[in-house]
């Protein structure tokens, strides 16, 4: 009977809601309270969500939780289907429970809040004097999100462990809350793309709701990449304020401290300084040895002590390069069917250094070459002087810096007296456009290119 089914359905869902409420905190329960039962069969239940945003979030985070709760009460597996008013009423759901519960990937037009790397945990992070404060701060935040240090701002060079720590925080929180915490981990570049796509598809309200009200913890890697992106900075400013006022934990990583990020809006930089700022330095020899040993053990390799010491003393820039070098040595040994020896390590490292010569080119060395060529001071290139005899060399230097170092536009601008990234983009494009039209400029750039390339040949 229709009436009987309706009454039975309401009683069923009320009991489920009551159990969910006991099992979750208010911040989590608010996702379930608006759900309304639409239809029910012996082995499935269809619930209606208020919006596409709610539907996607529940499908991606809580579908299995609902199914498990129903099974706890009624002792049977039930397929759960979430729909909205706009969806067509399903005729019959023939998928299995496992298929229904599997989170969907974010397709085109759908918002995506990122994912954590399960391999990055505090247990796997090698602690030394260069990173112990950052590690301690990250651990404190993970244990008491929103209470200990908010925001936590971690900065340091490439490959030193910032991404490892930010993922470890997220993984720890999810594990300690039995997967109930809503952790959003995303790169600043991905966040920017989401802003752009949401504007294009007229879904900014969904975007704002997801990050401002759909996350208990927000982890954003490489926040420096929102520099020069006005819409992204505007959205992040208001998102930051909402999260902070709601005592939601915010963790950010960057290659520079807030005070050195002159290319970001002042109001953002000041907010980054509200909490705790900690840096990660390149690891010292003892820590590098521990990292190498740990990496070798995880690969099932017994590494001779003299090889570990040699690598630690000769690969000093960052952890990523250190581990990459070890991976190359292991691969060579396996392919050649030989033991890992000191001689093999030296040969592999010698080859890698030759291939990486260009990495050692600095913006400063390019500035010196250009200044000497034009008979100027490096300070002239960094100045705001607009005379052609200074502005053209400055543009050439910016073009060469971009070409040979691969540095970002904001990074280059910073090295040229704190110029805005748009100034660097304009300079690079201007030189590129004029190379085929101006023989004199083309000759100059070729000459300077040879000089710059000679810096890497010893």
CSV table of C-alpha atoms in Angstrom, one decimal:
chain,number,residue,atom,x,y,z
A,1,UNK,CA,0.0,0.0,0.0
A,2,UNK,CA,1.4,3.5,-0.9
A,3,UNK,CA,0.4,4.9,2.5
A,4,UNK,CA,2.1,2.1,4.4
A,5,UNK,CA,5.3,2.4,2.3
A,6,UNK,CA,5.4,6.1,3.0
A,7,UNK,CA,5.0,5.7,6.8
A,8,UNK,CA,7.5,2.8,6.9
A,9,UNK,CA,10.0,4.9,4.9
A,10,UNK,CA,9.9,7.9,7.2
A,11,UNK,CA,10.3,5.7,10.3
A,12,UNK,CA,13.3,4.0,8.6
A,13,UNK,CA,15.1,7.2,7.7
A,14,UNK,CA,14.3,8.8,11.1
A,15,UNK,CA,16.0,5.9,12.8
A,16,UNK,CA,19.0,6.1,10.5
A,17,UNK,CA,19.3,9.9,11.1
A,18,UNK,CA,19.1,9.4,14.8
A,19,UNK,CA,22.0,6.9,14.7
A,20,UNK,CA,24.1,9.1,12.4
A,21,UNK,CA,23.6,12.0,14.8
A,22,UNK,CA,25.0,9.9,17.7
A,23,UNK,CA,27.9,8.8,15.6
A,24,UNK,CA,29.0,12.2,14.2
A,25,UNK,CA,29.6,15.7,15.3
A,26,UNK,CA,27.3,18.6,14.4
A,27,UNK,CA,29.6,19.8,11.6
A,28,UNK,CA,29.2,16.4,9.9
A,29,UNK,CA,25.6,15.8,10.7
A,30,UNK,CA,24.5,19.0,8.9
A,31,UNK,CA,25.1,17.2,5.6
A,32,UNK,CA,22.6,14.4,6.5
A,33,UNK,CA,19.8,16.4,8.2
A,34,UNK,CA,18.4,17.9,4.9
A,35,UNK,CA,18.2,14.5,3.1
A,36,UNK,CA,14.7,13.4,2.3
A,37,UNK,CA,13.7,9.8,1.5
A,38,UNK,CA,12.1,9.4,-2.0
A,39,UNK,CA,11.7,5.7,-2.6
A,40,UNK,CA,12.6,2.4,-1.0
A,41,UNK,CA,12.8,-1.2,-2.1
A,42,UNK,CA,13.9,-4.3,-0.3
A,43,UNK,CA,17.6,-3.6,-1.1
A,44,UNK,CA,17.8,0.0,-2.0
A,45,UNK,CA,16.9,3.5,-0.8
A,46,UNK,CA,16.9,6.7,-2.7
A,47,UNK,CA,17.4,10.0,-0.9
A,48,UNK,CA,17.0,13.5,-2.2
A,49,UNK,CA,19.6,16.2,-1.5
A,50,UNK,CA,19.0,19.9,-1.6
A,51,UNK,CA,21.6,20.7,-4.3
A,52,UNK,CA,24.1,19.3,-6.8
A,53,UNK,CA,26.8,20.4,-4.4
A,54,UNK,CA,25.3,18.4,-1.5
A,55,UNK,CA,24.8,15.4,-3.7
A,56,UNK,CA,28.4,15.4,-5.0
A,57,UNK,CA,29.8,15.9,-1.6
A,58,UNK,CA,27.8,13.1,0.0
A,59,UNK,CA,28.5,10.7,-2.9
A,60,UNK,CA,32.2,11.4,-2.5
A,61,UNK,CA,32.5,11.3,1.3
A,62,UNK,CA,29.5,9.8,3.1
A,63,UNK,CA,27.7,7.3,0.9
A,64,UNK,CA,29.4,4.3,2.5
A,65,UNK,CA,28.8,5.8,6.0
A,66,UNK,CA,25.1,5.9,5.3
A,67,UNK,CA,25.0,2.3,4.0
A,68,UNK,CA,27.0,1.1,7.0
A,69,UNK,CA,24.6,2.8,9.4
A,70,UNK,CA,21.6,1.3,7.8
A,71,UNK,CA,23.3,-2.2,8.0
A,72,UNK,CA,24.0,-1.6,11.7
A,73,UNK,CA,20.3,-1.0,12.4
A,74,UNK,CA,18.6,-3.5,10.0
A,75,UNK,CA,21.3,-6.1,9.6
A,76,UNK,CA,21.3,-6.0,5.8
A,77,UNK,CA,23.3,-4.3,3.0
A,78,UNK,CA,21.3,-1.6,1.2
A,79,UNK,CA,22.2,0.3,-1.9
A,80,UNK,CA,22.0,4.1,-1.3
A,81,UNK,CA,21.3,6.5,-4.2
A,82,UNK,CA,21.5,10.3,-3.8
A,83,UNK,CA,19.5,12.4,-6.3
A,84,UNK,CA,18.4,16.0,-6.5
A,85,UNK,CA,15.1,17.6,-7.6
A,86,UNK,CA,16.6,18.0,-11.1
A,87,UNK,CA,17.5,14.4,-11.5
A,88,UNK,CA,15.0,12.1,-13.3
A,89,UNK,CA,13.4,9.6,-10.9
A,90,UNK,CA,15.4,6.4,-11.2
A,91,UNK,CA,13.5,3.4,-12.5
A,92,UNK,CA,15.6,0.8,-10.9
A,93,UNK,CA,19.1,0.8,-9.6
A,94,UNK,CA,20.7,-2.5,-10.7
A,95,UNK,CA,24.2,-1.6,-9.5
A,96,UNK,CA,25.8,-3.5,-6.6
A,97,UNK,CA,26.3,-1.8,-3.2
A,98,UNK,CA,30.0,-1.5,-3.8
A,99,UNK,CA,29.6,0.1,-7.2
A,100,UNK,CA,27.2,2.7,-5.7
A,101,UNK,CA,29.4,3.5,-2.8
A,102,UNK,CA,32.5,4.1,-4.8
A,103,UNK,CA,33.4,7.8,-4.9
A,104,UNK,CA,33.2,9.3,-8.4
A,105,UNK,CA,36.1,11.2,-9.9
A,106,UNK,CA,35.6,14.8,-10.5
A,107,UNK,CA,34.7,15.2,-14.1
A,108,UNK,CA,34.6,18.4,-16.2
A,109,UNK,CA,32.6,21.1,-14.5
A,110,UNK,CA,32.7,19.4,-11.1
A,111,UNK,CA,34.6,20.9,-8.2
A,112,UNK,CA,37.5,18.9,-6.9
A,113,UNK,CA,39.0,19.4,-3.4
A,114,UNK,CA,42.2,17.3,-4.0
A,115,UNK,CA,43.4,14.1,-2.5
A,116,UNK,CA,46.1,13.2,0.0
A,117,UNK,CA,49.1,11.1,-0.7
A,118,UNK,CA,48.9,8.1,1.7
A,119,UNK,CA,52.7,7.5,1.5
A,120,UNK,CA,53.3,10.8,3.3
A,121,UNK,CA,53.0,10.3,7.0
A,122,UNK,CA,54.8,11.6,10.1
A,123,UNK,CA,56.3,8.1,10.6
A,124,UNK,CA,58.1,8.4,7.2
A,125,UNK,CA,59.3,11.9,7.7
A,126,UNK,CA,63.0,12.0,8.7
A,127,UNK,CA,63.5,14.6,11.4
A,128,UNK,CA,66.7,16.6,11.8
A,129,UNK,CA,67.9,20.0,13.0
A,130,UNK,CA,66.9,21.5,9.7
A,131,UNK,CA,63.2,20.6,9.9
A,132,UNK,CA,62.5,19.6,13.5
A,133,UNK,CA,60.5,22.8,14.4
A,134,UNK,CA,58.4,22.5,11.2
A,135,UNK,CA,57.7,18.8,12.1
A,136,UNK,CA,56.8,19.6,15.7
A,137,UNK,CA,54.4,22.4,14.6
A,138,UNK,CA,52.8,20.1,12.0
A,139,UNK,CA,52.3,17.4,14.6
A,140,UNK,CA,50.7,19.9,17.0
A,141,UNK,CA,48.3,21.1,14.3
A,142,UNK,CA,47.4,17.5,13.3
A,143,UNK,CA,46.6,16.6,16.9
A,144,UNK,CA,44.5,19.8,17.6
A,145,UNK,CA,43.3,21.2,14.3
A,146,UNK,CA,42.0,24.8,14.6
A,147,UNK,CA,43.4,25.1,18.1
A,148,UNK,CA,47.2,24.9,18.1
A,149,UNK,CA,48.5,27.2,15.4
A,150,UNK,CA,46.1,28.7,12.8
A,151,UNK,CA,47.1,29.3,10.1
A,152,UNK,CA,50.3,27.2,10.0
A,153,UNK,CA,52.6,28.6,7.3
A,154,UNK,CA,55.5,26.3,6.2
A,155,UNK,CA,58.1,27.7,3.8
A,156,UNK,CA,61.3,26.5,2.2
A,157,UNK,CA,63.1,25.6,-1.0
A,158,UNK,CA,62.0,23.0,-3.5
A,159,UNK,CA,62.1,19.3,-2.4
A,160,UNK,CA,62.7,19.9,1.3
A,161,UNK,CA,59.6,18.2,2.7
A,162,UNK,CA,56.8,20.8,2.7
A,163,UNK,CA,54.4,18.7,0.6
A,164,UNK,CA,55.3,15.7,2.8
A,165,UNK,CA,54.3,17.5,6.0
A,166,UNK,CA,51.1,19.0,4.6
A,167,UNK,CA,49.9,15.6,3.5
A,168,UNK,CA,51.0,14.0,6.8
A,169,UNK,CA,48.8,16.5,8.6
A,170,UNK,CA,45.8,15.6,6.5
A,171,UNK,CA,46.4,11.9,6.8
A,172,UNK,CA,46.8,12.1,10.6
A,173,UNK,CA,43.6,14.1,11.0
A,174,UNK,CA,41.6,11.7,8.8
A,175,UNK,CA,42.9,8.7,10.7
A,176,UNK,CA,42.3,10.2,14.1
A,177,UNK,CA,38.7,11.2,13.3
A,178,UNK,CA,37.8,7.8,11.7
A,179,UNK,CA,37.5,9.4,8.2
A,180,UNK,CA,34.9,11.9,9.5
A,181,UNK,CA,36.9,15.1,9.1
A,182,UNK,CA,36.5,16.9,5.9
A,183,UNK,CA,40.1,17.5,4.8
A,184,UNK,CA,40.6,19.5,1.6
A,185,UNK,CA,44.2,19.3,0.2
A,186,UNK,CA,44.9,21.0,-3.0
A,187,UNK,CA,47.7,22.9,-4.8
A,188,UNK,CA,47.3,26.6,-5.3
A,189,UNK,CA,47.5,26.0,-9.1
A,190,UNK,CA,44.6,23.6,-8.9
A,191,UNK,CA,42.7,26.1,-6.7
A,192,UNK,CA,43.2,28.8,-9.3
A,193,UNK,CA,41.9,26.5,-12.0
A,194,UNK,CA,38.8,25.8,-10.0
A,195,UNK,CA,38.2,29.6,-9.6
A,196,UNK,CA,38.5,30.1,-13.4
A,197,UNK,CA,36.3,27.1,-14.3
A,198,UNK,CA,33.7,28.1,-11.7
A,199,UNK,CA,33.5,31.6,-13.1
A,200,UNK,CA,33.2,30.3,-16.7
A,201,UNK,CA,30.5,27.8,-15.7
A,202,UNK,CA,28.7,30.3,-13.5
A,203,UNK,CA,29.1,28.0,-10.4
A,204,UNK,CA,30.9,30.4,-8.0
A,205,UNK,CA,28.3,29.8,-5.3
A,206,UNK,CA,29.1,26.1,-5.4
A,207,UNK,CA,32.8,26.8,-5.3
A,208,UNK,CA,32.5,29.1,-2.3
A,209,UNK,CA,30.2,26.7,-0.4
A,210,UNK,CA,32.6,23.8,-0.9
A,211,UNK,CA,35.7,25.6,0.4
A,212,UNK,CA,34.1,27.9,3.0
A,213,UNK,CA,31.6,25.5,4.5
A,214,UNK,CA,32.5,22.1,3.2
A,215,UNK,CA,35.9,21.7,4.7
A,216,UNK,CA,37.1,21.3,8.3
A,217,UNK,CA,40.7,21.5,7.3
A,218,UNK,CA,42.2,23.3,4.3
A,219,UNK,CA,45.7,22.4,3.1
A,220,UNK,CA,47.0,24.4,0.2
A,221,UNK,CA,50.4,23.7,-1.3
A,222,UNK,CA,52.6,26.3,-3.0
A,223,UNK,CA,50.4,29.3,-2.2
A,224,UNK,CA,52.8,31.6,-4.0
A,225,UNK,CA,51.3,30.5,-7.3
A,226,UNK,CA,48.2,32.7,-6.7
A,227,UNK,CA,50.4,35.7,-7.2
A,228,UNK,CA,49.1,38.1,-9.9
A,229,UNK,CA,45.8,36.2,-10.1
A,230,UNK,CA,43.4,38.9,-8.8
A,231,UNK,CA,40.2,36.8,-8.9
A,232,UNK,CA,41.9,33.9,-7.1
A,233,UNK,CA,43.4,36.2,-4.4
A,234,UNK,CA,40.0,37.8,-3.9
A,235,UNK,CA,38.3,34.4,-3.5
A,236,UNK,CA,41.0,33.1,-1.2
A,237,UNK,CA,40.9,36.2,0.9
A,238,UNK,CA,37.2,35.7,1.7
A,239,UNK,CA,37.6,31.9,2.0
A,240,UNK,CA,40.5,32.4,4.5
A,241,UNK,CA,38.4,34.8,6.6
A,242,UNK,CA,35.4,32.5,6.7
A,243,UNK,CA,37.5,29.5,7.7
A,244,UNK,CA,39.5,31.4,10.3
A,245,UNK,CA,36.4,32.8,11.9
A,246,UNK,CA,34.9,29.3,12.0
A,247,UNK,CA,38.1,28.0,13.7
A,248,UNK,CA,38.8,25.7,10.8
A,249,UNK,CA,42.4,24.7,10.4
A,250,UNK,CA,44.4,26.3,7.5
A,251,UNK,CA,47.9,25.1,6.5
A,252,UNK,CA,49.8,26.7,3.7
A,253,UNK,CA,53.2,26.0,2.1
A,254,UNK,CA,55.3,28.4,0.0
A,255,UNK,CA,58.9,28.8,-1.2
A,256,UNK,CA,59.2,32.1,0.7
A,257,UNK,CA,58.1,33.6,4.0
A,258,UNK,CA,55.1,36.0,3.9
A,259,UNK,CA,57.2,39.1,4.4
A,260,UNK,CA,59.3,38.2,1.3
A,261,UNK,CA,56.2,37.7,-0.9
A,262,UNK,CA,55.9,41.3,-2.1
A,263,UNK,CA,54.0,40.1,-5.2
A,264,UNK,CA,51.0,39.1,-3.1
A,265,UNK,CA,48.4,41.5,-1.8
A,266,UNK,CA,49.3,43.0,1.6
A,267,UNK,CA,46.0,41.9,3.2
A,268,UNK,CA,46.8,38.3,2.3
A,269,UNK,CA,50.4,38.5,3.6
A,270,UNK,CA,49.2,39.9,6.9
A,271,UNK,CA,46.8,37.1,7.4
A,272,UNK,CA,49.4,34.5,6.7
A,273,UNK,CA,51.3,36.0,9.7
A,274,UNK,CA,48.4,35.6,12.1
A,275,UNK,CA,49.4,32.1,13.1
A,276,UNK,CA,52.8,30.3,13.2
A,277,UNK,CA,55.4,30.6,10.5
A,278,UNK,CA,58.1,28.0,10.3
A,279,UNK,CA,60.8,27.2,7.7
A,280,UNK,CA,62.5,24.1,6.4
A,281,UNK,CA,66.2,24.3,5.6
A,282,UNK,CA,68.3,22.0,3.5
A,283,UNK,CA,69.2,18.9,5.5
A,284,UNK,CA,72.6,18.6,7.1
A,285,UNK,CA,74.8,15.6,6.4
A,286,UNK,CA,73.6,13.4,9.2
A,287,UNK,CA,69.9,13.9,8.2
A,288,UNK,CA,70.7,13.3,4.5
A,289,UNK,CA,72.4,10.0,5.5
A,290,UNK,CA,69.3,9.0,7.4
A,291,UNK,CA,67.0,9.9,4.5
A,292,UNK,CA,69.1,7.9,2.1
A,293,UNK,CA,69.2,4.8,4.4
A,294,UNK,CA,65.4,5.0,5.0
A,295,UNK,CA,64.8,5.3,1.2
A,296,UNK,CA,67.0,2.3,0.5
A,297,UNK,CA,65.3,0.2,3.2
A,298,UNK,CA,61.9,1.0,1.7
A,299,UNK,CA,63.2,-0.3,-1.6
A,300,UNK,CA,64.5,-3.5,0.0
A,301,UNK,CA,68.1,-2.5,-0.7
A,302,UNK,CA,71.1,-2.8,1.7
A,303,UNK,CA,73.2,0.3,1.1
A,304,UNK,CA,76.8,0.3,2.0
A,305,UNK,CA,77.7,3.0,4.5
A,306,UNK,CA,80.4,4.6,2.3
A,307,UNK,CA,77.8,5.0,-0.5
A,308,UNK,CA,75.3,6.7,1.8
A,309,UNK,CA,78.0,9.0,3.1
A,310,UNK,CA,79.2,9.9,-0.4
A,311,UNK,CA,75.7,10.7,-1.6
A,312,UNK,CA,75.0,12.8,1.5
A,313,UNK,CA,78.2,14.8,1.0
A,314,UNK,CA,77.8,15.3,-2.8
A,315,UNK,CA,74.0,15.8,-3.2
A,316,UNK,CA,73.2,18.8,-0.9
A,317,UNK,CA,70.5,20.8,-2.6
A,318,UNK,CA,67.2,19.0,-1.6
A,319,UNK,CA,65.7,15.8,-0.5
A,320,UNK,CA,63.9,15.1,-3.8
A,321,UNK,CA,67.2,15.3,-5.7
A,322,UNK,CA,68.9,13.1,-3.1
A,323,UNK,CA,66.2,10.4,-3.4
A,324,UNK,CA,66.2,10.7,-7.2
A,325,UNK,CA,70.0,10.1,-7.2
A,326,UNK,CA,69.6,7.0,-5.1
A,327,UNK,CA,66.8,5.7,-7.4
A,328,UNK,CA,69.2,6.1,-10.4
A,329,UNK,CA,71.9,4.2,-8.6
A,330,UNK,CA,69.6,1.4,-7.7
A,331,UNK,CA,68.3,1.2,-11.3
A,332,UNK,CA,71.8,1.1,-12.7
A,333,UNK,CA,72.8,-1.7,-10.3
A,334,UNK,CA,69.7,-3.8,-11.2
A,335,UNK,CA,70.1,-3.3,-15.0
A,336,UNK,CA,73.8,-4.1,-14.9
A,337,UNK,CA,73.2,-7.0,-12.4
A,338,UNK,CA,75.9,-5.7,-10.1
A,339,UNK,CA,76.3,-4.7,-6.5
A,340,UNK,CA,75.9,-1.1,-5.4
A,341,UNK,CA,79.5,0.2,-4.8
A,342,UNK,CA,81.2,3.5,-4.2
A,343,UNK,CA,82.6,3.5,-7.8
A,344,UNK,CA,79.1,2.9,-9.3
A,345,UNK,CA,77.7,5.8,-7.1
A,346,UNK,CA,80.4,8.1,-8.3
A,347,UNK,CA,79.8,7.2,-12.0
A,348,UNK,CA,76.1,7.7,-11.8
A,349,UNK,CA,76.4,11.0,-9.9
A,350,UNK,CA,79.0,12.3,-12.4
A,351,UNK,CA,76.5,11.6,-15.2
A,352,UNK,CA,73.6,13.3,-13.4
A,353,UNK,CA,75.6,16.4,-12.6
A,354,UNK,CA,76.5,16.9,-16.3
A,355,UNK,CA,72.8,16.6,-17.2
A,356,UNK,CA,71.8,19.1,-14.5
A,357,UNK,CA,74.3,21.8,-15.2
A,358,UNK,CA,71.7,24.3,-16.4
A,359,UNK,CA,70.0,24.1,-13.0
A,360,UNK,CA,72.9,26.0,-11.4
A,361,UNK,CA,72.3,29.1,-13.5
A,362,UNK,CA,71.0,31.8,-11.3
A,363,UNK,CA,69.1,35.0,-12.2
A,364,UNK,CA,71.8,37.0,-10.5
A,365,UNK,CA,74.5,35.6,-12.8
A,366,UNK,CA,72.4,36.4,-15.8
A,367,UNK,CA,71.9,39.9,-14.5
A,368,UNK,CA,75.6,40.4,-14.2
A,369,UNK,CA,76.3,39.2,-17.7
A,370,UNK,CA,73.6,41.5,-19.2
A,371,UNK,CA,74.8,44.5,-17.1
A,372,UNK,CA,78.4,44.0,-18.2
A,373,UNK,CA,77.4,43.6,-21.9
A,374,UNK,CA,75.5,46.9,-21.8
A,375,UNK,CA,77.9,48.8,-19.6
A,376,UNK,CA,75.4,49.1,-16.8
A,377,UNK,CA,75.2,48.3,-13.1
A,378,UNK,CA,73.0,45.4,-11.9
A,379,UNK,CA,71.3,48.0,-9.8
A,380,UNK,CA,70.2,49.8,-12.9
A,381,UNK,CA,68.4,46.6,-14.1
A,382,UNK,CA,66.6,46.4,-10.8
A,383,UNK,CA,65.6,50.1,-10.8
A,384,UNK,CA,62.4,51.7,-12.0
A,385,UNK,CA,64.2,53.9,-14.6
A,386,UNK,CA,62.3,53.9,-17.9
A,387,UNK,CA,65.0,55.2,-20.3
A,388,UNK,CA,65.4,52.9,-23.3
A,389,UNK,CA,69.1,52.4,-22.6
A,390,UNK,CA,68.1,50.7,-19.3
A,391,UNK,CA,64.6,49.4,-20.0
A,392,UNK,CA,65.7,47.3,-23.0
A,393,UNK,CA,68.6,45.6,-21.2
A,394,UNK,CA,66.2,44.9,-18.3
A,395,UNK,CA,63.7,43.2,-20.7
A,396,UNK,CA,66.5,41.2,-22.3
A,397,UNK,CA,67.7,40.1,-18.8
A,398,UNK,CA,64.2,39.1,-17.8
A,399,UNK,CA,63.8,37.1,-21.1
A,400,UNK,CA,67.1,35.3,-20.5
A,401,UNK,CA,66.2,34.6,-16.9
A,402,UNK,CA,63.0,33.0,-17.9
A,403,UNK,CA,64.6,31.0,-20.7
A,404,UNK,CA,67.6,29.7,-18.8
A,405,UNK,CA,66.4,29.3,-15.2
A,406,UNK,CA,62.7,28.4,-15.7
A,407,UNK,CA,61.9,30.6,-12.7
A,408,UNK,CA,58.3,31.8,-12.4
A,409,UNK,CA,57.3,35.3,-13.4
A,410,UNK,CA,56.8,36.4,-9.8
A,411,UNK,CA,60.2,35.0,-8.8
A,412,UNK,CA,61.9,36.9,-11.7
A,413,UNK,CA,60.1,40.1,-10.8
A,414,UNK,CA,61.3,39.8,-7.2
A,415,UNK,CA,64.9,39.6,-8.3
A,416,UNK,CA,64.4,42.7,-10.4
A,417,UNK,CA,63.6,45.0,-7.6
A,418,UNK,CA,60.2,43.6,-6.7
A,419,UNK,CA,58.7,44.1,-10.2
A,420,UNK,CA,55.1,42.9,-10.7
A,421,UNK,CA,54.8,39.5,-12.5
A,422,UNK,CA,52.9,41.3,-15.3
A,423,UNK,CA,56.0,43.5,-16.0
A,424,UNK,CA,58.1,40.3,-16.5
A,425,UNK,CA,55.4,38.7,-18.8
A,426,UNK,CA,55.3,41.9,-20.9
A,427,UNK,CA,59.2,42.0,-21.1
A,428,UNK,CA,59.5,38.3,-22.2
A,429,UNK,CA,56.7,38.6,-24.8
A,430,UNK,CA,58.1,41.8,-26.2
A,431,UNK,CA,61.6,40.3,-26.7
A,432,UNK,CA,60.1,37.1,-28.2
A,433,UNK,CA,58.0,39.1,-30.6
A,434,UNK,CA,60.8,41.3,-31.7
A,435,UNK,CA,63.5,38.7,-32.2
A,436,UNK,CA,62.5,37.9,-35.8
A,437,UNK,CA,61.9,41.6,-36.7
A,438,UNK,CA,65.0,43.3,-35.2
A,439,UNK,CA,68.3,41.9,-36.5
A,440,UNK,CA,70.3,44.0,-34.0
A,441,UNK,CA,68.3,42.7,-31.0
A,442,UNK,CA,68.5,39.1,-32.4
A,443,UNK,CA,72.3,39.4,-32.6
A,444,UNK,CA,72.5,40.8,-29.1
A,445,UNK,CA,70.4,38.0,-27.6
A,446,UNK,CA,72.4,35.4,-29.4
A,447,UNK,CA,75.7,36.8,-28.1
A,448,UNK,CA,74.3,37.0,-24.5
A,449,UNK,CA,72.9,33.5,-24.8
A,450,UNK,CA,76.3,32.2,-25.6
A,451,UNK,CA,77.8,34.0,-22.6
A,452,UNK,CA,75.1,32.7,-20.3
A,453,UNK,CA,75.6,29.1,-21.6
A,454,UNK,CA,79.3,29.4,-21.1
A,455,UNK,CA,78.6,29.9,-17.4
A,456,UNK,CA,77.6,26.2,-17.1
A,457,UNK,CA,80.6,24.8,-19.0
A,458,UNK,CA,83.1,25.6,-16.3
